[in-house]
PDB file of C-alpha atoms in Angstrom:
ATOM      1  CA  MET H 210     154.060-138.319  49.105  1.00 55.00           C
ATOM      2  CA  SER H 211     155.009-140.580  52.004  1.00 68.00           C
ATOM      3  CA  ILE H 212     152.723-140.825  55.034  1.00 78.00           C
ATOM      4  CA  ASP H 213     154.078-139.686  58.387  1.00 84.00           C
ATOM      5  CA  HIS H 214     152.460-142.497  60.369  1.00 87.00           C
ATOM      6  CA  ASP H 215     154.047-141.500  63.664  1.00 87.00           C
ATOM      7  CA  ARG H 216     152.753-137.909  63.421  1.00 89.00           C
ATOM      8  CA  LEU H 217     149.220-139.101  62.596  1.00 91.00           C
ATOM      9  CA  PHE H 218     149.138-141.521  65.541  1.00 94.00           C
ATOM     10  CA  LYS H 219     150.654-138.990  67.888  1.00 93.00           C
ATOM     11  CA  GLN H 220     148.048-136.360  66.969  1.00 93.00           C
ATOM     12  CA  LEU H 221     145.206-138.871  67.360  1.00 95.00           C
ATOM     13  CA  ILE H 222     146.296-140.310  70.710  1.00 95.00           C
ATOM     14  CA  GLN H 223     147.315-136.970  72.131  1.00 94.00           C
ATOM     15  CA  THR H 224     143.822-135.622  71.356  1.00 95.00           C
ATOM     16  CA  PHE H 225     142.049-138.693  72.763  1.00 97.00           C
ATOM     17  CA  PHE H 226     144.522-140.000  75.324  1.00 97.00           C
ATOM     18  CA  GLU H 227     142.063-141.108  77.974  1.00 97.00           C
ATOM     19  CA  GLU H 228     139.784-142.680  75.360  1.00 97.00           C
ATOM     20  CA  PHE H 229     142.782-144.671  74.039  1.00 97.00           C
ATOM     21  CA  ILE H 230     143.691-145.989  77.494  1.00 97.00           C
ATOM     22  CA  VAL H 231     140.135-146.924  78.502  1.00 97.00           C
ATOM     23  CA  LEU H 232     139.502-148.746  75.229  1.00 97.00           C
ATOM     24  CA  PHE H 233     142.620-150.868  75.015  1.00 97.00           C
ATOM     25  CA  PHE H 234     144.006-150.892  78.585  1.00 97.00           C
ATOM     26  CA  PRO H 235     140.964-150.741  80.885  1.00 97.00           C
ATOM     27  CA  THR H 236     142.801-152.063  83.966  1.00 97.00           C
ATOM     28  CA  MET H 237     145.445-149.367  83.543  1.00 97.00           C
ATOM     29  CA  HIS H 238     142.662-146.774  83.136  1.00 97.00           C
ATOM     30  CA  GLU H 239     141.288-147.650  86.593  1.00 96.00           C
ATOM     31  CA  HIS H 240     144.556-146.541  88.206  1.00 97.00           C
ATOM     32  CA  ILE H 241     145.418-143.357  86.265  1.00 96.00           C
ATOM     33  CA  ASP H 242     144.229-139.961  87.567  1.00 96.00           C
ATOM     34  CA  PHE H 243     143.310-138.172  84.339  1.00 96.00           C
ATOM     35  CA  ARG H 244     142.902-134.859  86.155  1.00 93.00           C
ATOM     36  CA  HIS H 245     146.671-134.635  86.002  1.00 93.00           C
ATOM     37  CA  VAL H 246     147.778-135.041  82.371  1.00 95.00           C
ATOM     38  CA  SER H 247     150.429-133.070  80.526  1.00 94.00           C
ATOM     39  CA  PHE H 248     152.263-133.854  77.304  1.00 94.00           C
ATOM     40  CA  LEU H 249     156.049-133.645  77.375  1.00 91.00           C
ATOM     41  CA  SER H 250     158.242-132.372  74.573  1.00 83.00           C
ATOM     42  CA  GLU H 251     159.648-134.773  72.005  1.00 76.00           C
ATOM     43  CA  GLU H 252     162.770-136.737  72.907  1.00 76.00           C
ATOM     44  CA  LEU H 253     165.411-137.415  70.223  1.00 72.00           C
ATOM     45  CA  PHE H 254     167.896-140.224  70.873  1.00 69.00           C
ATOM     46  CA  THR H 255     170.942-140.908  68.733  1.00 65.00           C
ATOM     47  CA  ASP H 256     172.262-144.427  68.224  1.00 62.00           C
ATOM     48  CA  VAL H 257     175.939-143.657  67.570  1.00 50.00           C
ATOM     49  CA  THR H 258     176.748-147.275  66.699  1.00 54.00           C
ATOM     50  CA  ALA H 259     174.025-147.589  64.052  1.00 56.00           C
ATOM     51  CA  GLY H 260     174.275-143.982  62.962  1.00 57.00           C
ATOM     52  CA  GLU H 261     170.534-143.431  63.328  1.00 63.00           C
ATOM     53  CA  LYS H 262     168.308-141.024  65.222  1.00 67.00           C
ATOM     54  CA  TYR H 263     165.090-142.118  66.931  1.00 69.00           C
ATOM     55  CA  ARG H 264     162.339-139.823  68.055  1.00 76.00           C
ATOM     56  CA  VAL H 265     160.085-140.943  70.920  1.00 80.00           C
ATOM     57  CA  ASP H 266     156.492-140.712  69.693  1.00 84.00           C
ATOM     58  CA  LEU H 267     154.461-139.619  72.736  1.00 93.00           C
ATOM     59  CA  LEU H 268     155.251-138.925  76.378  1.00 94.00           C
ATOM     60  CA  VAL H 269     152.455-138.190  78.869  1.00 95.00           C
ATOM     61  CA  GLU H 270     153.090-137.121  82.438  1.00 96.00           C
ATOM     62  CA  THR H 271     150.321-138.087  84.816  1.00 96.00           C
ATOM     63  CA  LYS H 272     149.561-139.514  88.301  1.00 96.00           C
ATOM     64  CA  LEU H 273     148.202-142.685  89.738  1.00 96.00           C
ATOM     65  CA  LYS H 274     145.101-142.417  91.908  1.00 95.00           C
ATOM     66  CA  GLY H 275     145.912-142.035  95.590  1.00 92.00           C
ATOM     67  CA  GLU H 276     149.610-141.461  94.978  1.00 91.00           C
ATOM     68  CA  ASP H 277     151.608-138.249  95.050  1.00 88.00           C
ATOM     69  CA  GLY H 278     154.410-139.173  92.645  1.00 90.00           C
ATOM     70  CA  LEU H 279     154.287-138.612  88.923  1.00 93.00           C
ATOM     71  CA  VAL H 280     154.500-141.335  86.291  1.00 95.00           C
ATOM     72  CA  ILE H 281     155.269-141.070  82.580  1.00 94.00           C
ATOM     73  CA  VAL H 282     153.342-143.000  79.954  1.00 96.00           C
ATOM     74  CA  HIS H 283     155.418-143.644  76.827  1.00 95.00           C
ATOM     75  CA  ILE H 284     153.405-144.651  73.741  1.00 95.00           C
ATOM     76  CA  GLU H 285     155.350-145.776  70.684  1.00 94.00           C
ATOM     77  CA  ASN H 286     153.709-146.387  67.321  1.00 93.00           C
ATOM     78  CA  GLN H 287     155.527-148.997  65.229  1.00 93.00           C
ATOM     79  CA  SER H 288     154.391-148.821  61.572  1.00 90.00           C
ATOM     80  CA  TYR H 289     156.865-151.325  60.142  1.00 91.00           C
ATOM     81  CA  VAL H 290     158.318-154.707  61.095  1.00 90.00           C
ATOM     82  CA  GLN H 291     161.575-154.423  63.072  1.00 91.00           C
ATOM     83  CA  PRO H 292     162.999-157.550  64.725  1.00 91.00           C
ATOM     84  CA  SER H 293     165.069-155.418  67.136  1.00 91.00           C
ATOM     85  CA  PHE H 294     162.062-153.354  68.269  1.00 93.00           C
ATOM     86  CA  PRO H 295     161.949-154.830  71.877  1.00 95.00           C
ATOM     87  CA  GLU H 296     165.600-153.790  72.302  1.00 93.00           C
ATOM     88  CA  ARG H 297     164.728-150.281  71.088  1.00 91.00           C
ATOM     89  CA  MET H 298     161.856-150.055  73.577  1.00 94.00           C
ATOM     90  CA  PHE H 299     164.276-150.974  76.357  1.00 95.00           C
ATOM     91  CA  ILE H 300     166.754-148.303  75.245  1.00 92.00           C
ATOM     92  CA  TYR H 301     163.935-145.711  75.231  1.00 92.00           C
ATOM     93  CA  PHE H 302     162.863-146.871  78.685  1.00 95.00           C
ATOM     94  CA  SER H 303     166.325-146.684  80.171  1.00 94.00           C
ATOM     95  CA  ARG H 304     167.115-143.257  78.689  1.00 92.00           C
ATOM     96  CA  LEU H 305     163.773-141.816  79.752  1.00 93.00           C
ATOM     97  CA  PHE H 306     164.171-143.167  83.246  1.00 94.00           C
ATOM     98  CA  GLU H 307     167.710-141.772  83.393  1.00 93.00           C
ATOM     99  CA  LYS H 308     166.429-138.305  82.398  1.00 92.00           C
ATOM    100  CA  TYR H 309     163.190-138.098  84.388  1.00 93.00           C
ATOM    101  CA  ARG H 310     163.803-140.486  87.285  1.00 94.00           C
ATOM    102  CA  LYS H 311     160.118-141.343  87.364  1.00 95.00           C
ATOM    103  CA  PRO H 312     158.253-144.653  86.810  1.00 95.00           C
ATOM    104  CA  ILE H 313     157.737-145.260  83.066  1.00 96.00           C
ATOM    105  CA  VAL H 314     154.727-147.085  81.598  1.00 97.00           C
ATOM    106  CA  PRO H 315     155.865-148.321  78.161  1.00 97.00           C
ATOM    107  CA  ILE H 316     153.200-149.051  75.481  1.00 97.00           C
ATOM    108  CA  ALA H 317     153.864-150.219  71.929  1.00 96.00           C
ATOM    109  CA  VAL H 318     151.214-149.889  69.236  1.00 96.00           C
ATOM    110  CA  PHE H 319     151.885-152.119  66.212  1.00 96.00           C
ATOM    111  CA  SER H 320     150.040-150.570  63.304  1.00 94.00           C
ATOM    112  CA  TYR H 321     151.433-152.279  60.190  1.00 91.00           C
ATOM    113  CA  ASP H 322     149.242-154.481  57.977  1.00 89.00           C
ATOM    114  CA  THR H 323     150.925-157.865  58.449  1.00 88.00           C
ATOM    115  CA  ILE H 324     149.817-160.187  61.282  1.00 89.00           C
ATOM    116  CA  ARG H 325     152.661-161.301  63.504  1.00 89.00           C
ATOM    117  CA  ASP H 326     153.224-162.533  67.023  1.00 90.00           C
ATOM    118  CA  GLU H 327     155.165-159.572  68.325  1.00 92.00           C
ATOM    119  CA  ARG H 328     157.375-159.956  71.389  1.00 94.00           C
ATOM    120  CA  SER H 329     156.570-157.809  74.389  1.00 95.00           C
ATOM    121  CA  ALA H 330     159.827-158.329  76.280  1.00 96.00           C
ATOM    122  CA  PHE H 331     163.566-157.804  76.026  1.00 96.00           C
ATOM    123  CA  THR H 332     165.689-160.202  78.065  1.00 95.00           C
ATOM    124  CA  LEU H 333     169.363-160.648  78.867  1.00 95.00           C
ATOM    125  CA  GLN H 334     170.548-163.884  80.347  1.00 94.00           C
ATOM    126  CA  PHE H 335     173.554-166.137  80.591  1.00 96.00           C
ATOM    127  CA  PRO H 336     173.936-169.854  81.290  1.00 95.00           C
ATOM    128  CA  PHE H 337     174.886-168.851  84.832  1.00 96.00           C
ATOM    129  CA  GLY H 338     172.130-166.295  85.512  1.00 94.00           C
ATOM    130  CA  HIS H 339     169.307-164.040  84.414  1.00 93.00           C
ATOM    131  CA  VAL H 340     170.234-160.357  84.136  1.00 94.00           C
ATOM    132  CA  LEU H 341     167.259-158.524  82.663  1.00 95.00           C
ATOM    133  CA  ASP H 342     163.571-159.131  81.952  1.00 96.00           C
ATOM    134  CA  PHE H 343     162.081-155.881  80.515  1.00 97.00           C
ATOM    135  CA  ARG H 344     158.418-156.041  79.528  1.00 97.00           C
ATOM    136  CA  PHE H 345     156.108-153.551  77.853  1.00 97.00           C
ATOM    137  CA  PHE H 346     152.416-153.308  77.073  1.00 97.00           C
ATOM    138  CA  THR H 347     151.401-154.030  73.456  1.00 97.00           C
ATOM    139  CA  LEU H 348     148.511-153.390  71.103  1.00 97.00           C
ATOM    140  CA  GLU H 349     148.552-155.255  67.768  1.00 97.00           C
ATOM    141  CA  LEU H 350     145.892-153.444  65.737  1.00 96.00           C
ATOM    142  CA  ARG H 351     145.735-155.860  62.835  1.00 96.00           C
ATOM    143  CA  LYS H 352     144.732-158.656  65.181  1.00 96.00           C
ATOM    144  CA  GLN H 353     141.683-156.692  66.374  1.00 96.00           C
ATOM    145  CA  ASN H 354     138.368-157.572  64.741  1.00 95.00           C
ATOM    146  CA  TRP H 355     136.913-154.216  63.703  1.00 96.00           C
ATOM    147  CA  ARG H 356     133.319-155.447  64.209  1.00 96.00           C
ATOM    148  CA  ASN H 357     133.967-155.782  67.930  1.00 96.00           C
ATOM    149  CA  TYR H 358     134.404-152.006  68.197  1.00 97.00           C
ATOM    150  CA  ILE H 359     131.575-150.491  66.131  1.00 95.00           C
ATOM    151  CA  ARG H 360     129.216-150.288  69.141  1.00 94.00           C
ATOM    152  CA  GLN H 361     131.776-148.289  71.084  1.00 92.00           C
ATOM    153  CA  ASP H 362     131.053-144.569  71.410  1.00 93.00           C
ATOM    154  CA  ASN H 363     134.781-143.945  71.477  1.00 97.00           C
ATOM    155  CA  PRO H 364     136.568-141.678  68.912  1.00 97.00           C
ATOM    156  CA  ILE H 365     139.760-143.772  69.089  1.00 97.00           C
ATOM    157  CA  ALA H 366     137.756-146.865  68.133  1.00 97.00           C
ATOM    158  CA  ALA H 367     136.254-145.066  65.173  1.00 97.00           C
ATOM    159  CA  ALA H 368     139.603-143.869  63.776  1.00 97.00           C
ATOM    160  CA  LEU H 369     141.472-147.103  64.396  1.00 97.00           C
ATOM    161  CA  LEU H 370     138.906-149.238  62.564  1.00 97.00           C
ATOM    162  CA  SER H 371     141.033-148.292  59.570  1.00 96.00           C
ATOM    163  CA  LYS H 372     144.025-150.194  60.967  1.00 96.00           C
ATOM    164  CA  MET H 373     142.259-153.256  62.351  1.00 96.00           C
ATOM    165  CA  GLY H 374     141.666-156.633  60.770  1.00 94.00           C
ATOM    166  CA  TYR H 375     139.228-156.450  57.845  1.00 95.00           C
ATOM    167  CA  THR H 376     139.023-157.992  54.394  1.00 94.00           C
ATOM    168  CA  GLU H 377     138.876-156.186  51.050  1.00 94.00           C
ATOM    169  CA  SER H 378     135.217-157.133  50.662  1.00 95.00           C
ATOM    170  CA  GLU H 379     134.423-155.377  53.980  1.00 96.00           C
ATOM    171  CA  ARG H 380     135.837-151.983  53.053  1.00 95.00           C
ATOM    172  CA  VAL H 381     132.492-150.373  52.174  1.00 95.00           C
ATOM    173  CA  GLU H 382     130.798-151.709  55.325  1.00 95.00           C
ATOM    174  CA  LEU H 383     133.835-150.589  57.350  1.00 96.00           C
ATOM    175  CA  LYS H 384     133.467-146.990  56.174  1.00 94.00           C
ATOM    176  CA  LYS H 385     129.688-147.046  56.622  1.00 93.00           C
ATOM    177  CA  GLN H 386     130.071-148.114  60.233  1.00 94.00           C
ATOM    178  CA  PHE H 387     132.818-145.505  60.769  1.00 95.00           C
ATOM    179  CA  LEU H 388     130.451-142.797  59.510  1.00 93.00           C
ATOM    180  CA  ARG H 389     127.678-144.023  61.792  1.00 91.00           C
ATOM    181  CA  MET H 390     130.078-143.869  64.746  1.00 93.00           C
ATOM    182  CA  LEU H 391     131.112-140.337  63.743  1.00 92.00           C
ATOM    183  CA  VAL H 392     127.482-139.237  63.739  1.00 90.00           C
ATOM    184  CA  ARG H 393     126.806-140.775  67.155  1.00 91.00           C
ATOM    185  CA  LEU H 394     129.884-139.176  68.707  1.00 93.00           C
ATOM    186  CA  GLU H 395     128.668-135.595  67.962  1.00 91.00           C
ATOM    187  CA  LEU H 396     132.189-134.148  68.131  1.00 91.00           C
ATOM    188  CA  ASP H 397     133.170-130.614  67.322  1.00 92.00           C
ATOM    189  CA  GLU H 398     134.299-129.997  63.730  1.00 89.00           C
ATOM    190  CA  ALA H 399     138.045-130.006  64.473  1.00 91.00           C
ATOM    191  CA  LYS H 400     137.952-133.412  66.195  1.00 93.00           C
ATOM    192  CA  GLN H 401     135.599-134.806  63.550  1.00 91.00           C
ATOM    193  CA  ARG H 402     137.987-133.721  60.793  1.00 90.00           C
ATOM    194  CA  LEU H 403     140.905-135.317  62.683  1.00 93.00           C
ATOM    195  CA  LEU H 404     139.102-138.671  62.801  1.00 94.00           C
ATOM    196  CA  PHE H 405     137.913-138.435  59.202  1.00 91.00           C
ATOM    197  CA  GLY H 406     141.359-137.488  57.921  1.00 90.00           C
ATOM    198  CA  PHE H 407     142.988-140.362  59.843  1.00 94.00           C
ATOM    199  CA  PHE H 408     140.483-142.917  58.569  1.00 94.00           C
ATOM    200  CA  GLU H 409     140.725-141.712  54.947  1.00 91.00           C
ATOM    201  CA  THR H 410     144.530-141.897  55.051  1.00 92.00           C
ATOM    202  CA  TYR H 411     144.356-145.661  55.511  1.00 95.00           C
ATOM    203  CA  VAL H 412     141.017-146.585  53.887  1.00 93.00           C
ATOM    204  CA  LYS H 413     140.590-144.834  50.566  1.00 90.00           C
ATOM    205  CA  LEU H 414     137.556-146.232  48.686  1.00 89.00           C
ATOM    206  CA  SER H 415     137.466-146.378  44.912  1.00 89.00           C
ATOM    207  CA  ASP H 416     134.820-144.397  42.999  1.00 86.00           C
ATOM    208  CA  GLU H 417     132.839-147.626  42.562  1.00 91.00           C
ATOM    209  CA  GLU H 418     133.033-148.385  46.277  1.00 92.00           C
ATOM    210  CA  GLU H 419     131.976-144.816  47.128  1.00 88.00           C
ATOM    211  CA  GLN H 420     128.896-145.245  44.938  1.00 88.00           C
ATOM    212  CA  GLN H 421     128.097-148.537  46.644  1.00 92.00           C
ATOM    213  CA  LEU H 422     128.485-146.828  50.019  1.00 89.00           C
ATOM    214  CA  ARG H 423     126.066-144.087  49.073  1.00 86.00           C
ATOM    215  CA  ARG H 424     123.513-146.639  47.838  1.00 89.00           C
ATOM    216  CA  GLU H 425     123.743-148.647  51.061  1.00 89.00           C
ATOM    217  CA  VAL H 426     123.428-145.520  53.207  1.00 86.00           C
ATOM    218  CA  SER H 427     120.361-144.445  51.185  1.00 85.00           C
ATOM    219  CA  GLU H 428     118.751-147.779  51.993  1.00 86.00           C
ATOM    220  CA  MET H 429     119.362-147.481  55.749  1.00 81.00           C
ATOM    221  CA  GLU H 430     116.149-147.427  57.793  1.00 75.00           C
ATOM    222  CA  THR H 431     117.603-145.838  60.899  1.00 73.00           C
ATOM    223  CA  LYS H 432     117.302-142.156  61.819  1.00 75.00           C
ATOM    224  CA  GLU H 433     121.028-141.857  61.183  1.00 79.00           C
ATOM    225  CA  LYS H 434     120.576-142.071  57.420  1.00 81.00           C
ATOM    226  CA  GLU H 435     120.179-138.341  56.736  1.00 82.00           C
ATOM    227  CA  GLN H 436     123.023-137.437  59.056  1.00 83.00           C
ATOM    228  CA  VAL H 437     125.369-139.944  57.445  1.00 83.00           C
ATOM    229  CA  LEU H 438     124.445-138.717  53.982  1.00 79.00           C
ATOM    230  CA  GLU H 439     125.070-135.108  55.069  1.00 81.00           C
ATOM    231  CA  LEU H 440     128.475-136.166  56.388  1.00 80.00           C
ATOM    232  CA  ILE H 441     129.377-137.843  53.068  1.00 76.00           C
ATOM    233  CA  ILE H 442     128.262-134.807  51.052  1.00 72.00           C
ATOM    234  CA  SER H 443     130.067-132.266  53.262  1.00 67.00           C
ATOM    235  CA  TYR H 444     133.402-134.105  53.012  1.00 67.00           C
ATOM    236  CA  GLU H 445     132.990-134.598  49.248  1.00 62.00           C
ATOM    237  CA  GLN H 446     132.500-130.841  48.923  1.00 58.00           C
ATOM    238  CA  ARG H 447     135.572-130.143  51.071  1.00 57.00           C
ATOM    239  CA  ALA H 448     137.617-132.513  48.932  1.00 54.00           C
ATOM    240  CA  LEU H 449     136.510-130.653  45.774  1.00 50.00           C
ATOM    241  CA  GLU H 450     137.348-127.284  47.365  1.00 50.00           C
ATOM    242  CA  ARG H 451     140.788-128.514  48.389  1.00 53.00           C
ATOM    243  CA  GLY H 452     141.311-129.789  44.827  1.00 51.00           C
ATOM    244  CA  ARG H 453     140.335-126.446  43.338  1.00 52.00           C
ATOM    245  CA  GLU H 454     142.561-124.539  45.769  1.00 56.00           C
ATOM    246  CA  GLU H 455     145.505-126.797  44.971  1.00 59.00           C
ATOM    247  CA  GLY H 456     144.845-126.394  41.251  1.00 60.00           C
ATOM    248  CA  MET H 457     144.774-122.607  41.554  1.00 62.00           C
ATOM    249  CA  LYS H 458     147.976-122.661  43.610  1.00 67.00           C
ATOM    250  CA  GLN H 459     149.752-124.844  41.056  1.00 70.00           C
ATOM    251  CA  GLY H 460     148.508-122.609  38.238  1.00 70.00           C
ATOM    252  CA  MET H 461     149.809-119.455  39.942  1.00 73.00           C
ATOM    253  CA  LYS H 462     153.097-121.218  40.722  1.00 77.00           C
ATOM    254  CA  HIS H 463     153.528-122.050  36.980  1.00 75.00           C
ATOM    255  CA  ILE H 464     152.782-118.418  36.012  1.00 76.00           C
ATOM    256  CA  VAL H 465     155.235-116.969  38.534  1.00 79.00           C
ATOM    257  CA  GLN H 466     158.025-119.359  37.531  1.00 81.00           C
ATOM    258  CA  THR H 467     157.449-118.603  33.866  1.00 76.00           C
ATOM    259  CA  MET H 468     157.682-114.867  34.512  1.00 74.00           C
ATOM    260  CA  ALA H 469     160.894-115.370  36.485  1.00 80.00           C
ATOM    261  CA  ARG H 470     162.460-117.403  33.654  1.00 77.00           C
ATOM    262  CA  LYS H 471     161.756-114.452  31.356  1.00 66.00           C
ATOM    263  CA  GLY H 472     163.901-112.321  33.591  1.00 72.00           C
ATOM    264  CA  MET H 473     161.227-110.412  35.519  1.00 74.00           C
ATOM    265  CA  SER H 474     162.157-109.250  38.986  1.00 82.00           C
ATOM    266  CA  ILE H 475     160.320-110.359  42.133  1.00 85.00           C
ATOM    267  CA  GLN H 476     158.967-106.832  42.561  1.00 83.00           C
ATOM    268  CA  HIS H 477     157.657-106.769  38.989  1.00 76.00           C
ATOM    269  CA  ILE H 478     156.030-110.239  39.340  1.00 80.00           C
ATOM    270  CA  ALA H 479     154.386-109.190  42.596  1.00 81.00           C
ATOM    271  CA  SER H 480     152.896-106.067  41.013  1.00 76.00           C
ATOM    272  CA  MET H 481     151.636-108.031  38.012  1.00 70.00           C
ATOM    273  CA  THR H 482     150.035-110.880  39.999  1.00 76.00           C
ATOM    274  CA  ASP H 483     148.697-109.088  43.135  1.00 76.00           C
ATOM    275  CA  LEU H 484     150.901-111.334  45.262  1.00 82.00           C
ATOM    276  CA  THR H 485     153.232-110.045  47.980  1.00 85.00           C
ATOM    277  CA  GLU H 486     156.949-110.268  47.334  1.00 84.00           C
ATOM    278  CA  GLU H 487     157.189-112.941  50.073  1.00 84.00           C
ATOM    279  CA  GLU H 488     154.520-115.055  48.381  1.00 82.00           C
ATOM    280  CA  VAL H 489     156.407-114.773  45.061  1.00 83.00           C
ATOM    281  CA  LYS H 490     159.617-115.916  46.757  1.00 85.00           C
ATOM    282  CA  GLN H 491     157.870-118.922  48.276  1.00 81.00           C
ATOM    283  CA  LEU H 492     156.451-120.000  44.898  1.00 80.00           C
ATOM    284  CA  LEU H 493     159.873-119.662  43.307  1.00 82.00           C
ATOM    285  CA  GLU H 494     161.549-121.651  46.066  1.00 79.00           C
ATOM    286  CA  ASN H 495     159.045-124.557  45.931  1.00 68.00           C
ATOM    287  CA  LYS H 496     160.095-125.886  42.536  1.00 57.00           C
TER     288      LYS H 496
END
């Protein structure tokens, strides 16, 4: 199943918007009044020429300190290499400005695994004059050294360790430090699960690496050891439960579809399986 990178990043940054800004754009953070933050609905733009539709990832309406007018922060996650991306950022900027008539702060987050020197501007010029110089803020995650962030008590830092620059031999240490950060943050369960799910999407250790992780955690001398071990065990148990639930669902789906192939009606199947007729219909539709 393909990963919806944009949805994952949107959910993460929307939950921890201020933490994202203060971590990667501290000068910008000094000017934003975070008492006034609201998330705008998604914007869908159609490129008639290319025959494609583009959905703006995240729009945040806020204020600058000491000013009355509103500004809009546009954060765009780019999960694949696209040479024309600066032009697309300009098109987003112009269409958003046309609609809202408010100052737009454009931010691009490059989250793919290759290391490139991404452009942060879109220009139009002629031999006889300069027409346009559009610039946007950028964050290239793969260029960030993950070890520079492990002392940060910032949930965004913890989650995005998974997209920063690390080697294959550092994967176990990477997850160990992520778990230590998670323990220190003392978040509620919903936010903790969001961070854990994001990290696990991009850094999935092998069974051998998980065993190594557990050994290294067991050898830790800090007071965090028991808490980190508890965290590992709790998420292993949840993974097993999800696996069992999925297995049971697939088993019931097979039974229902078999009964339907034998000519049984939805009402009959429902009475035989203790499912509602709606649940039977859903299982039959998801073939």
